[in-house]
Amino acid sequence: MGQGAAPRRIRAYDGELGAAVGRAQQGDEAAFAVAYRLVQPGLLGYLRGLVGEDAEDVASDAWLEIARDLGRFQGDGAGFRGWTATIARHRALDHLRRQRARPRPAVLEQDVLDLPGPHSTHDQAMEALSTEQALELVRGLPRDQAEAVLLRVVVGLDGPAAARVLDKRPGAVRTAAYRGLKRLARQLGAESVTDEAPRTLGE
């Protein structure tokens, strides 16, 4: 299944997700299961890009914390995806620290670049991101690029939401996602970049 339409599809679920989270906060266990089903695939893909084969264990830890703190969450479906991604990221970084595996140093990008148009590099890279091989390629990117790509493409967050998860400026996250996807596309054999009307990843 291609990932080109994933962010659009994820956003279409946000109404259902927001309603499920609201019911879950009132104690509806079936609604919590719906929220889990909608969020878990993207969250697991994000964690695979951060911790590899330990993603399931880290996701389990994250969901325990999500369930415990659910009553404190305020927001809609898109907000819930961002909130869960933040929790999962903290658990992943704790896991990496416990393994004494130092994360790659992130280079904060100062310039702001919009992503290229619909038939360009990032779409070609996105089409392959559903595969384990692609997630392994993402793990090989500099960490700022890897996380930006995973949050934007796999989790489906918009720029400001991804920036909040990473505690960075939206422009830095857009730049990192652009560079990461461009690098992925080269690795996947898609060399050309078409600079059509600028658009944000996932639009």
mmCIF file of N, CA, C and O in Angstrom, residues 105-144:
data_model
loop_
_atom_site.group_PDB
_atom_site.id
_atom_site.type_symbol
_atom_site.label_atom_id
_atom_site.label_comp_id
_atom_site.label_asym_id
_atom_site.label_seq_id
_atom_site.Cartn_x
_atom_site.Cartn_y
_atom_site.Cartn_z
ATOM 1 N N PRO A 105 23.704 13.233 16.442
ATOM 2 C CA PRO A 105 23.542 14.666 16.699
ATOM 3 C C PRO A 105 22.710 15.307 15.600
ATOM 4 O O PRO A 105 22.911 15.032 14.423
ATOM 5 N N ALA A 106 21.756 16.116 16.008
ATOM 6 C CA ALA A 106 20.896 16.780 15.028
ATOM 7 C C ALA A 106 21.497 18.128 14.645
ATOM 8 O O ALA A 106 21.982 18.866 15.486
ATOM 9 N N VAL A 107 21.480 18.415 13.357
ATOM 10 C CA VAL A 107 21.944 19.716 12.881
ATOM 11 C C VAL A 107 20.706 20.573 12.668
ATOM 12 O O VAL A 107 19.878 20.274 11.823
ATOM 13 N N LEU A 108 20.542 21.612 13.458
ATOM 14 C CA LEU A 108 19.359 22.454 13.337
ATOM 15 C C LEU A 108 19.451 23.274 12.062
ATOM 16 O O LEU A 108 20.381 24.040 11.852
ATOM 17 N N GLU A 109 18.473 23.083 11.179
ATOM 18 C CA GLU A 109 18.469 23.807 9.917
ATOM 19 C C GLU A 109 17.875 25.191 10.133
ATOM 20 O O GLU A 109 16.797 25.324 10.689
ATOM 21 N N GLN A 110 18.545 26.216 9.690
ATOM 22 C CA GLN A 110 18.081 27.581 9.904
ATOM 23 C C GLN A 110 17.243 28.103 8.741
ATOM 24 O O GLN A 110 16.452 29.014 8.901
ATOM 25 N N ASP A 111 17.436 27.529 7.557
ATOM 26 C CA ASP A 111 16.688 28.045 6.409
ATOM 27 C C ASP A 111 15.324 27.387 6.324
ATOM 28 O O ASP A 111 15.087 26.319 6.861
ATOM 29 N N VAL A 112 14.402 28.037 5.659
ATOM 30 C CA VAL A 112 13.041 27.527 5.513
ATOM 31 C C VAL A 112 12.805 27.190 4.051
ATOM 32 O O VAL A 112 12.914 28.048 3.181
ATOM 33 N N LEU A 113 12.514 25.931 3.778
ATOM 34 C CA LEU A 113 12.254 25.490 2.402
ATOM 35 C C LEU A 113 10.881 24.861 2.340
ATOM 36 O O LEU A 113 10.539 24.019 3.161
ATOM 37 N N ASP A 114 10.080 25.266 1.360
ATOM 38 C CA ASP A 114 8.834 24.560 1.112
ATOM 39 C C ASP A 114 9.154 23.318 0.300
ATOM 40 O O ASP A 114 10.137 23.271 -0.438
ATOM 41 N N LEU A 115 8.304 22.320 0.448
ATOM 42 C CA LEU A 115 8.524 21.092 -0.299
ATOM 43 C C LEU A 115 8.085 21.267 -1.748
ATOM 44 O O LEU A 115 7.207 22.055 -2.048
ATOM 45 N N PRO A 116 8.705 20.519 -2.658
ATOM 46 C CA PRO A 116 8.353 20.656 -4.071
ATOM 47 C C PRO A 116 6.980 20.072 -4.382
ATOM 48 O O PRO A 116 6.284 19.589 -3.512
ATOM 49 N N GLY A 117 6.626 20.130 -5.659
ATOM 50 C CA GLY A 117 5.269 19.832 -6.089
ATOM 51 C C GLY A 117 4.881 18.371 -6.099
ATOM 52 O O GLY A 117 5.630 17.504 -5.697
ATOM 53 N N PRO A 118 3.655 18.103 -6.581
ATOM 54 C CA PRO A 118 3.028 16.797 -6.400
ATOM 55 C C PRO A 118 3.674 15.639 -7.140
ATOM 56 O O PRO A 118 3.486 14.497 -6.758
ATOM 57 N N HIS A 119 4.430 15.906 -8.201
ATOM 58 C CA HIS A 119 5.009 14.793 -8.965
ATOM 59 C C HIS A 119 6.524 14.729 -8.760
ATOM 60 O O HIS A 119 7.270 14.330 -9.630
ATOM 61 N N SER A 120 6.956 15.149 -7.602
ATOM 62 C CA SER A 120 8.384 15.333 -7.398
ATOM 63 C C SER A 120 8.959 14.316 -6.422
ATOM 64 O O SER A 120 8.335 13.333 -6.065
ATOM 65 N N THR A 121 10.156 14.609 -5.990
ATOM 66 C CA THR A 121 10.939 13.697 -5.175
ATOM 67 C C THR A 121 10.190 13.156 -3.972
ATOM 68 O O THR A 121 10.202 11.961 -3.717
ATOM 69 N N HIS A 122 9.545 14.041 -3.205
ATOM 70 C CA HIS A 122 8.978 13.568 -1.941
ATOM 71 C C HIS A 122 7.861 12.570 -2.162
ATOM 72 O O HIS A 122 7.703 11.631 -1.403
ATOM 73 N N ASP A 123 7.087 12.723 -3.257
ATOM 74 C CA ASP A 123 6.014 11.756 -3.521
ATOM 75 C C ASP A 123 6.601 10.387 -3.866
ATOM 76 O O ASP A 123 6.080 9.362 -3.446
ATOM 77 N N GLN A 124 7.679 10.391 -4.638
ATOM 78 C CA GLN A 124 8.295 9.126 -5.013
ATOM 79 C C GLN A 124 8.845 8.424 -3.776
ATOM 80 O O GLN A 124 8.739 7.200 -3.644
ATOM 81 N N ALA A 125 9.418 9.189 -2.862
ATOM 82 C CA ALA A 125 9.918 8.588 -1.623
ATOM 83 C C ALA A 125 8.762 8.087 -0.764
ATOM 84 O O ALA A 125 8.820 6.997 -0.193
ATOM 85 N N MET A 126 7.686 8.895 -0.679
ATOM 86 C CA MET A 126 6.556 8.521 0.157
ATOM 87 C C MET A 126 5.920 7.217 -0.288
ATOM 88 O O MET A 126 5.446 6.429 0.527
ATOM 89 N N GLU A 127 5.906 6.976 -1.614
ATOM 90 C CA GLU A 127 5.290 5.766 -2.126
ATOM 91 C C GLU A 127 5.929 4.508 -1.553
ATOM 92 O O GLU A 127 5.297 3.472 -1.460
ATOM 93 N N ALA A 128 7.199 4.597 -1.173
ATOM 94 C CA ALA A 128 7.917 3.409 -0.698
ATOM 95 C C ALA A 128 8.003 3.328 0.820
ATOM 96 O O ALA A 128 8.542 2.377 1.349
ATOM 97 N N LEU A 129 7.445 4.322 1.518
ATOM 98 C CA LEU A 129 7.661 4.367 2.966
ATOM 99 C C LEU A 129 6.868 3.334 3.752
ATOM 100 O O LEU A 129 7.004 3.252 4.958
ATOM 101 N N SER A 130 6.007 2.559 3.086
ATOM 102 C CA SER A 130 5.248 1.548 3.810
ATOM 103 C C SER A 130 6.064 0.273 4.008
ATOM 104 O O SER A 130 5.624 -0.634 4.694
ATOM 105 N N THR A 131 7.234 0.204 3.413
ATOM 106 C CA THR A 131 8.028 -1.016 3.493
ATOM 107 C C THR A 131 9.050 -0.945 4.620
ATOM 108 O O THR A 131 9.516 0.125 5.013
ATOM 109 N N GLU A 132 9.379 -2.119 5.146
ATOM 110 C CA GLU A 132 10.402 -2.192 6.187
ATOM 111 C C GLU A 132 11.738 -1.667 5.658
ATOM 112 O O GLU A 132 12.492 -1.023 6.378
ATOM 113 N N GLN A 133 12.020 -1.953 4.381
ATOM 114 C CA GLN A 133 13.278 -1.490 3.794
ATOM 115 C C GLN A 133 13.350 0.033 3.856
ATOM 116 O O GLN A 133 14.390 0.606 4.177
ATOM 117 N N ALA A 134 12.224 0.691 3.542
ATOM 118 C CA ALA A 134 12.217 2.142 3.562
ATOM 119 C C ALA A 134 12.431 2.666 4.975
ATOM 120 O O ALA A 134 13.139 3.652 5.181
ATOM 121 N N LEU A 135 11.822 2.008 5.969
ATOM 122 C CA LEU A 135 12.022 2.452 7.355
ATOM 123 C C LEU A 135 13.485 2.297 7.761
ATOM 124 O O LEU A 135 14.021 3.117 8.507
ATOM 125 N N GLU A 136 14.142 1.237 7.257
ATOM 126 C CA GLU A 136 15.578 1.089 7.529
ATOM 127 C C GLU A 136 16.359 2.232 6.887
ATOM 128 O O GLU A 136 17.311 2.758 7.481
ATOM 129 N N LEU A 137 15.963 2.641 5.673
ATOM 130 C CA LEU A 137 16.621 3.777 5.023
ATOM 131 C C LEU A 137 16.400 5.051 5.835
ATOM 132 O O LEU A 137 17.323 5.858 5.998
ATOM 133 N N VAL A 138 15.190 5.228 6.345
ATOM 134 C CA VAL A 138 14.900 6.415 7.161
ATOM 135 C C VAL A 138 15.797 6.434 8.386
ATOM 136 O O VAL A 138 16.327 7.481 8.772
ATOM 137 N N ARG A 139 16.005 5.278 8.986
ATOM 138 C CA ARG A 139 16.861 5.209 10.179
ATOM 139 C C ARG A 139 18.294 5.618 9.873
ATOM 140 O O ARG A 139 19.036 6.004 10.765
ATOM 141 N N GLY A 140 18.695 5.518 8.608
ATOM 142 C CA GLY A 140 20.039 5.915 8.216
ATOM 143 C C GLY A 140 20.198 7.411 7.989
ATOM 144 O O GLY A 140 21.318 7.888 7.801
ATOM 145 N N LEU A 141 19.084 8.154 8.006
ATOM 146 C CA LEU A 141 19.172 9.602 7.824
ATOM 147 C C LEU A 141 19.687 10.265 9.098
ATOM 148 O O LEU A 141 19.573 9.703 10.181
ATOM 149 N N PRO A 142 20.219 11.479 8.991
ATOM 150 C CA PRO A 142 20.497 12.248 10.207
ATOM 151 C C PRO A 142 19.221 12.328 11.036
ATOM 152 O O PRO A 142 18.112 12.393 10.480
ATOM 153 N N ARG A 143 19.355 12.310 12.354
ATOM 154 C CA ARG A 143 18.179 12.138 13.203
ATOM 155 C C ARG A 143 17.122 13.214 12.995
ATOM 156 O O ARG A 143 15.927 12.937 13.022
ATOM 157 N N ASP A 144 17.515 14.468 12.785
ATOM 158 C CA ASP A 144 16.497 15.507 12.611
ATOM 159 C C ASP A 144 15.677 15.248 11.357
ATOM 160 O O ASP A 144 14.460 15.434 11.341
#
